[in-house]
XYZ file of C-alpha atoms in Angstrom:
503
model
C 72.531 73.331 108.373
C 69.646 75.393 109.540
C 71.644 77.030 112.125
C 73.770 78.521 109.487
C 70.704 80.419 107.657
C 70.893 83.531 109.830
C 74.275 84.188 109.439
C 74.337 83.905 105.189
C 72.933 87.451 104.880
C 75.725 89.179 106.955
C 78.359 87.015 105.147
C 77.020 87.886 101.841
C 77.042 91.521 102.820
C 80.548 91.353 104.145
C 82.065 89.812 100.865
C 80.393 92.403 98.710
C 81.430 95.295 100.920
C 85.073 93.708 100.665
C 85.143 93.892 96.770
C 86.025 97.498 96.337
C 89.086 96.968 98.621
C 90.064 93.927 96.518
C 90.209 95.275 93.048
C 93.820 94.811 92.419
C 93.563 91.171 93.126
C 90.288 90.938 90.906
C 92.249 92.573 88.119
C 95.130 90.147 88.530
C 92.539 87.193 88.373
C 91.156 88.661 85.160
C 94.852 89.230 83.781
C 95.428 85.560 84.526
C 92.714 84.256 82.623
C 93.323 86.747 79.835
C 96.925 85.643 79.515
C 95.836 81.971 79.670
C 93.206 82.349 76.935
C 95.611 84.192 74.378
C 98.023 81.445 74.993
C 95.403 78.741 74.291
C 94.342 80.661 71.252
C 97.525 81.395 69.672
C 99.892 78.698 70.846
C 103.567 79.339 70.694
C 103.158 82.497 68.521
C 101.548 84.034 71.364
C 104.789 84.622 73.459
C 105.128 88.350 72.530
C 101.438 89.062 72.986
C 101.326 87.412 76.291
C 104.099 89.418 77.390
C 102.747 92.801 76.112
C 99.162 91.843 78.097
C 101.063 90.903 81.306
C 102.996 93.873 81.252
C 100.162 96.051 80.641
C 98.117 94.519 82.964
C 100.681 94.771 85.849
C 101.032 98.181 85.230
C 97.033 98.642 85.660
C 97.410 96.717 88.981
C 100.019 99.155 90.018
C 97.737 102.219 89.653
C 94.864 100.255 91.436
C 97.192 99.546 94.339
C 97.833 103.355 94.783
C 93.996 103.984 94.521
C 93.523 101.545 97.606
C 95.689 104.059 99.456
C 93.055 106.851 98.710
C 90.119 104.383 99.193
C 91.455 103.677 103.013
C 91.751 107.430 103.627
C 88.393 108.264 102.126
C 86.527 105.483 104.137
C 88.184 106.693 107.422
C 89.841 103.170 107.725
C 93.463 104.446 108.000
C 94.429 101.369 110.574
C 93.246 98.804 107.864
C 90.364 97.249 106.531
C 89.435 93.463 107.282
C 88.295 91.722 103.985
C 86.189 88.342 103.614
C 85.076 87.813 107.037
C 88.549 88.479 108.497
C 90.604 86.412 106.039
C 92.544 89.381 104.820
C 93.675 92.671 106.226
C 94.300 95.521 103.584
C 96.274 98.345 105.570
C 99.107 100.718 104.557
C 101.703 98.167 105.152
C 100.102 95.603 102.958
C 99.556 98.000 100.107
C 103.384 99.362 100.228
C 104.675 95.464 99.963
C 101.943 94.939 97.114
C 103.323 98.109 95.388
C 107.100 96.873 95.622
C 105.831 93.223 94.260
C 104.053 94.454 91.314
C 107.112 97.192 90.471
C 109.574 94.463 90.445
C 107.206 91.868 89.018
C 106.874 94.262 85.871
C 110.982 94.428 85.645
C 111.021 90.886 85.763
C 108.380 90.186 83.156
C 110.719 92.202 80.705
C 113.570 90.325 81.926
C 112.155 87.019 81.250
C 112.371 87.467 77.528
C 115.895 88.708 77.449
C 117.720 85.447 78.928
C 118.769 83.196 75.961
C 118.786 79.893 77.674
C 115.217 80.230 79.003
C 114.055 82.110 75.868
C 115.250 78.766 73.866
C 112.441 76.604 75.569
C 110.795 74.530 72.859
C 107.473 75.748 73.876
C 108.196 79.562 74.404
C 107.582 81.310 77.400
C 103.717 82.023 76.987
C 102.885 79.337 79.803
C 105.615 81.109 82.067
C 104.107 84.420 81.840
C 100.671 82.677 82.891
C 102.416 81.204 85.875
C 103.885 84.651 86.869
C 100.858 86.440 87.111
C 99.088 83.568 89.120
C 102.227 83.804 91.367
C 101.757 87.464 91.625
C 98.124 87.077 92.830
C 99.530 84.714 95.602
C 102.034 87.297 96.553
C 99.118 89.752 97.119
C 97.346 87.148 99.174
C 100.319 86.607 101.408
C 100.948 90.139 102.194
C 97.100 90.447 103.467
C 96.651 87.150 104.891
C 95.572 87.179 108.620
C 93.773 83.861 108.898
C 95.795 80.856 109.495
C 93.692 79.145 106.754
C 94.381 82.084 104.251
C 97.960 82.183 105.208
C 98.358 78.355 104.278
C 96.561 78.634 101.190
C 98.310 81.956 100.086
C 101.706 80.230 100.723
C 100.761 77.302 98.600
C 99.523 79.173 95.738
C 102.956 80.985 95.432
C 104.912 77.548 96.196
C 103.035 75.695 93.386
C 103.857 78.446 90.981
C 107.368 78.607 92.073
C 107.712 74.787 91.408
C 106.673 75.368 87.962
C 108.894 78.309 87.309
C 111.850 76.379 88.861
C 111.377 73.309 86.789
C 110.069 75.138 83.467
C 113.472 74.613 81.779
C 116.082 72.328 82.950
C 119.184 72.902 81.098
C 121.202 69.678 82.635
C 120.938 67.132 85.138
C 121.696 69.598 87.850
C 118.890 71.644 87.145
C 116.489 68.762 86.921
C 118.049 67.773 90.502
C 117.454 71.364 91.834
C 113.812 71.160 90.683
C 113.196 68.119 92.457
C 114.935 69.359 95.836
C 112.895 72.470 95.793
C 109.565 70.389 95.304
C 110.981 68.277 98.269
C 111.573 70.748 100.722
C 108.664 72.810 99.922
C 106.401 69.905 100.414
C 107.839 68.791 103.765
C 107.688 72.412 105.067
C 104.145 72.811 103.700
C 103.172 69.398 105.616
C 104.893 70.834 108.798
C 103.149 74.241 108.739
C 99.918 72.589 108.033
C 100.417 70.323 111.178
C 101.255 73.195 113.360
C 98.160 74.916 112.192
C 95.972 71.818 112.865
C 97.540 71.709 116.400
C 96.856 75.467 116.920
C 93.024 74.867 115.715
C 93.009 71.734 118.080
C 94.138 73.936 121.200
C 91.515 76.758 120.356
C 89.077 75.891 118.155
C 89.918 79.186 115.967
C 91.997 79.975 112.977
C 91.703 83.886 113.262
C 94.707 85.642 114.527
C 92.941 88.870 115.370
C 89.656 87.923 117.026
C 88.044 84.602 118.301
C 89.766 82.592 120.723
C 93.177 81.786 118.920
C 95.322 83.863 121.511
C 93.255 83.390 124.874
C 92.985 79.647 123.892
C 96.536 79.455 123.421
C 97.452 81.075 127.005
C 95.391 78.239 128.433
C 97.091 75.468 126.621
C 100.270 73.665 127.270
C 103.232 76.095 126.719
C 105.597 73.478 125.282
C 102.904 72.362 122.745
C 102.104 75.820 121.785
C 105.530 76.619 121.249
C 106.264 73.426 119.201
C 103.064 74.274 117.037
C 104.082 77.958 116.458
C 107.908 76.594 115.494
C 106.135 74.626 112.643
C 104.165 77.625 111.478
C 107.357 79.401 111.342
C 108.959 76.658 109.436
C 106.308 77.214 106.455
C 106.936 81.015 106.627
C 110.759 80.532 106.793
C 110.776 78.426 103.417
C 109.813 81.624 101.714
C 112.319 83.758 103.493
C 115.107 81.135 103.454
C 116.406 81.797 106.851
C 118.675 79.367 108.715
C 118.225 76.222 109.242
C 115.469 76.168 106.163
C 117.953 77.429 103.696
C 119.509 74.313 102.424
C 117.569 74.170 99.256
C 118.498 77.678 98.087
C 122.089 77.332 96.781
C 121.370 74.546 94.696
C 117.684 75.768 93.351
C 119.225 79.069 92.764
C 122.035 77.938 90.675
C 120.082 75.226 88.728
C 117.098 77.482 87.882
C 117.099 79.770 84.816
C 118.731 83.052 86.063
C 115.412 85.098 85.713
C 113.734 82.684 87.699
C 116.447 82.980 90.246
C 115.824 86.605 90.107
C 112.337 86.159 91.165
C 112.796 83.641 93.929
C 115.272 85.832 95.488
C 113.219 88.772 95.747
C 109.321 88.621 95.348
C 108.473 85.550 97.285
C 111.053 86.767 100.094
C 109.279 90.178 100.251
C 105.923 88.755 100.348
C 107.152 86.534 103.200
C 108.301 89.418 105.375
C 104.789 90.862 104.943
C 103.241 87.684 105.973
C 105.552 87.490 108.790
C 104.667 90.990 110.140
C 100.928 90.020 109.974
C 101.448 86.856 111.768
C 103.441 88.572 114.542
C 101.225 91.611 115.139
C 98.643 89.778 117.310
C 101.383 87.965 119.520
C 103.294 91.453 119.828
C 100.310 93.462 120.782
C 98.473 91.157 123.003
C 99.269 92.275 126.380
C 98.527 88.897 128.167
C 100.849 86.856 125.795
C 103.755 85.349 127.735
C 104.249 82.206 125.862
C 106.886 81.563 122.940
C 109.146 84.610 122.724
C 109.272 85.632 118.853
C 111.534 88.497 119.337
C 114.251 85.971 121.097
C 113.795 83.217 118.209
C 114.034 85.681 115.341
C 117.028 87.475 117.014
C 118.701 84.188 117.113
C 117.618 83.114 113.843
C 118.967 86.540 112.399
C 122.225 86.280 113.839
C 122.948 82.597 112.884
C 121.640 83.362 109.252
C 123.666 86.378 108.697
C 126.882 84.456 109.961
C 126.054 81.472 107.523
C 124.948 83.114 104.581
C 127.905 85.612 104.344
C 130.517 83.196 105.186
C 129.274 80.538 102.959
C 129.206 83.196 100.191
C 132.882 83.790 100.336
C 133.873 80.265 99.152
C 131.575 80.471 95.953
C 132.802 80.929 92.541
C 129.624 80.314 90.493
C 128.040 83.900 90.548
C 124.329 82.570 90.994
C 125.673 80.341 93.845
C 127.329 83.209 95.454
C 124.160 85.556 95.423
C 122.178 82.744 96.748
C 124.073 82.564 99.608
C 124.217 86.589 99.839
C 120.547 86.613 99.711
C 120.328 84.149 103.023
C 122.449 86.825 104.623
C 120.354 89.606 103.664
C 117.360 87.879 105.202
C 119.140 87.748 108.395
C 119.824 91.372 108.024
C 116.060 92.081 107.374
C 115.101 89.976 110.369
C 116.790 92.872 112.575
C 114.012 95.275 111.599
C 111.263 92.744 112.195
C 112.501 92.184 115.730
C 111.711 95.825 116.597
C 108.140 95.763 115.447
C 107.616 99.234 115.522
C 106.433 101.803 112.754
C 110.093 102.895 112.018
C 111.370 99.528 111.824
C 108.587 98.128 109.492
C 109.271 101.414 107.298
C 112.966 100.909 107.469
C 112.369 97.092 106.277
C 110.139 98.063 103.449
C 112.751 100.675 102.138
C 115.463 97.924 102.618
C 113.431 95.238 100.875
C 112.750 97.441 98.067
C 116.280 98.549 97.281
C 117.541 95.168 97.893
C 115.292 93.673 95.193
C 116.055 96.318 92.695
C 119.817 95.617 93.228
C 119.477 91.902 93.265
C 117.521 92.059 90.012
C 120.275 94.189 88.391
C 122.869 91.698 89.482
C 121.323 88.563 87.937
C 120.411 90.560 85.000
C 124.036 91.490 84.417
C 124.829 87.724 85.096
C 122.396 86.698 82.398
C 124.217 89.473 79.996
C 127.632 88.066 80.521
C 126.183 84.456 80.059
C 124.661 85.352 76.756
C 127.545 87.220 75.602
C 130.350 84.640 76.652
C 128.565 81.790 78.289
C 130.317 82.941 81.534
C 128.787 81.580 84.648
C 131.558 81.605 87.273
C 133.811 84.654 88.288
C 137.000 83.319 86.686
C 135.111 83.802 83.427
C 134.789 87.584 83.963
C 138.434 87.963 84.095
C 139.686 90.997 81.876
C 135.925 91.709 80.574
C 135.785 95.153 82.315
C 137.278 97.331 79.443
C 135.584 94.991 76.718
C 132.017 95.593 78.176
C 132.291 98.952 80.181
C 128.777 99.626 80.472
C 127.697 96.166 82.004
C 130.880 96.019 84.058
C 130.295 99.697 85.816
C 126.391 98.667 86.361
C 127.617 95.543 87.852
C 129.886 97.263 90.428
C 127.193 99.848 91.138
C 124.755 97.103 92.061
C 127.111 95.051 94.112
C 128.236 98.315 96.079
C 124.553 98.843 96.825
C 124.154 94.989 97.914
C 127.099 95.369 100.064
C 125.889 98.490 101.619
C 128.451 101.115 100.599
C 128.021 104.865 100.418
C 126.403 106.600 98.421
C 124.143 103.630 97.257
C 120.402 103.118 98.335
C 121.580 99.805 100.038
C 123.792 101.909 102.254
C 120.937 104.193 103.170
C 118.673 101.118 103.675
C 121.120 99.467 106.136
C 121.576 102.775 107.927
C 117.755 102.753 108.377
C 117.655 99.452 109.922
C 120.681 99.986 112.090
C 118.913 103.265 113.484
C 115.373 101.394 114.108
C 117.245 98.761 116.125
C 119.484 101.073 117.971
C 116.459 103.368 118.759
C 114.998 100.162 120.425
C 117.901 99.288 122.184
C 118.390 102.756 123.907
C 114.957 102.120 125.256
C 115.533 98.514 126.997
C 119.294 97.818 126.519
C 118.473 94.195 125.336
C 121.476 92.045 124.644
C 120.030 90.358 121.766
C 119.389 93.624 119.839
C 123.161 94.359 120.683
C 124.417 91.194 119.160
C 122.060 91.908 116.309
C 123.769 95.178 115.324
C 127.388 93.536 116.193
C 126.550 90.796 113.730
C 124.859 93.070 111.044
C 127.861 95.397 111.166
C 130.493 92.524 110.963
C 128.700 90.642 107.979
C 128.666 93.767 106.085
C 132.082 94.051 106.446
C 132.364 90.212 105.270
C 130.127 90.495 102.262
C 132.767 92.989 100.881
C 135.162 90.094 100.516
C 132.862 88.086 98.036
C 130.986 91.077 96.412
C 134.502 92.575 95.332
C 135.636 89.193 93.584
C 133.243 90.328 90.470
C 135.054 93.938 89.932
C 138.417 92.477 90.779
C 137.922 89.960 88.023
C 136.358 92.445 85.703
C 138.877 95.368 85.882
C 142.214 93.995 87.787
C 142.721 90.640 86.348
C 143.503 89.869 82.875
C 143.346 86.792 80.684
C 145.066 85.796 77.655
C 142.138 84.548 75.531
C 138.552 86.192 75.631
C 135.957 84.279 73.579
C 133.978 86.132 70.905
C 130.818 87.519 71.719
C 127.904 85.341 71.171
C 124.912 87.810 71.531
C 124.826 91.220 72.935
C 121.818 91.864 75.113
C 121.259 95.492 74.817
C 117.988 95.433 76.581
C 119.457 94.352 79.519
C 122.175 97.031 79.370
C 119.383 99.549 79.378
C 117.697 98.124 82.241
C 120.920 97.541 84.096
C 121.864 101.592 83.593
C 118.157 102.326 84.753
C 118.518 100.253 88.005
C 122.028 101.494 88.481
C 120.847 105.093 88.237
C 117.895 104.477 90.450
C 120.292 103.006 93.144
C 122.394 106.139 93.262
C 119.611 108.463 93.107
C 117.789 106.659 96.112
C 121.039 106.737 97.870
C 121.502 110.382 97.393
C 117.674 111.132 97.960
C 116.223 108.365 99.874
C 113.101 110.444 101.045
C 111.749 110.237 97.577
C 110.946 106.416 98.498
C 111.097 106.254 102.248
C 108.381 108.949 102.609
C 106.065 106.589 100.720
C 106.384 104.058 103.452
C-alpha cells in the first residue's frame, strides 16, 4: 500500500487534467441523472418532459462534441489526448464518431414517441429515455476506449442498456423469446471476450493497448494461444457489429423488438463498434515488430462471408424488419472493407458510409412504423397498392431504399464509391488478392441487394390489391421526419463534400 502513495499525486493530476476533454460525457452523466430524477418525481406523467429534457440535453452534448475539436487544436494535441491514465483516447476520429452517434440519437429520441405499439406501454416511455441516455454515454466510451478494461466496461454498459431496450415492450411470445435470445447471446459473447482479455493479461501483465508490455509481451508468448485470445476479444466486438458468425441473434431480435429499438440496435451500437475496432486494431497495425495474428486477413475473410450471408439471406425474407436485419449484416461486411485498408482515407470513407447508412436505415424503419401505425402492416405483401394512397411515405421509402442499395444519386452511392476507392487505392500498391476479392464481393452483393430492396417499391406501386384496410392512425410526424431524411440523402449524394470534409 505504501508503495502506491508516491503515484497518487500524479494520478490525481492526470484525472483533473482529463476533465476538460471529457465534458460531453460529464454532460451525458448529468443528463442521465436529470431524466431519471424527473421520471421519479412525476411518474408516468413525466414522459413528454423527459423526452424534451433528453432531446435538449443531446443537442447540448453535440455542441460540446464540436468544442472538443477546437480544444484539441488549441492545446496542440491534434494526434489525440489520452485520458484517465490512458484508459481513453480522444482524437478526431473518436469525435467524428461521437458526433454521428449523438446526431442519430437525437433523431431516434424523437422517433421513439411516434411508434404506437411502443407508446402503448403501460408505464409510458420515461424509463426508456433514461436507458437511452445511459446507452449514449456507453457508446461515447466505446468510441474512445483504448484499454482492454475500459473496452470491456464500455461494451457491457451498452449491452445492459440494449437488453433493457429490447425487452422494454414485448408484443407477443416471439418478442419475449427474441429478448431472451439477445440476453443469452450477449452473455455468452461477453464471457468469451472477458476470458480472452484475461488470457492477454496473463501473457503480458498489461491491459494498455498503446503502452506498457502488452504488444511486446504478446510477441514473446505462444502464437497459437495469443491468436486464440485475440479471436475471443474479437467475438465480443463482433457481437456489436453482428458480423458472421456472431450474427445469429440479429434477425429474431430485430423482428421481435419494437421498431424504434430495432432502428437503435441496427445503427448506433454498430457505429460505436466500428470506432472501437479502429482503436483496438491501431497498435497492432502500426507496431512494426508484430508478426502474429493477421487481423487484415481475418477481417477480409469475415467481410466476404458476411456480405454474402447477409445479402443472400435477405432475399428470402417477407417481413420488412427481418429483411432490414439481414441487410444490416450485409452492410457490416461492406464496412469491414474500409477497416481492412486502415489508412486515413479508408477511415474517412468508413465514417461517411456509416453516417449515411445510419440515416437511411432509421428512415426505412421509421417508414415501416408509419405503415404499421396506419394499416398494421408488417410484411411486404401488406404494402400492395399503397403507393398511390400514401404517396409521400412511399416516395420517401423508395429514396431511402435507393440509398441503402447504393444507387446514384443517393448518399449511399457516394459512400460505397468512397469505400471502393479507398480499397482500390491500397490494392494498387500491394495487389493483395483478398482486397480484390473484397471489391468483387462488394460489387456483386450490391447488385444482389437490389433484388430484395426493390420488393418494397414493387409492392407499393406496381402490385394491386382488391381490399385496403382503413387507416388506423396517420403519423404525420414520421412523414415530416422521412421527408427531411430523404432530402438529406439526396443532398449528400449530390454534394458529399459538405459532410465528407468534416471527417
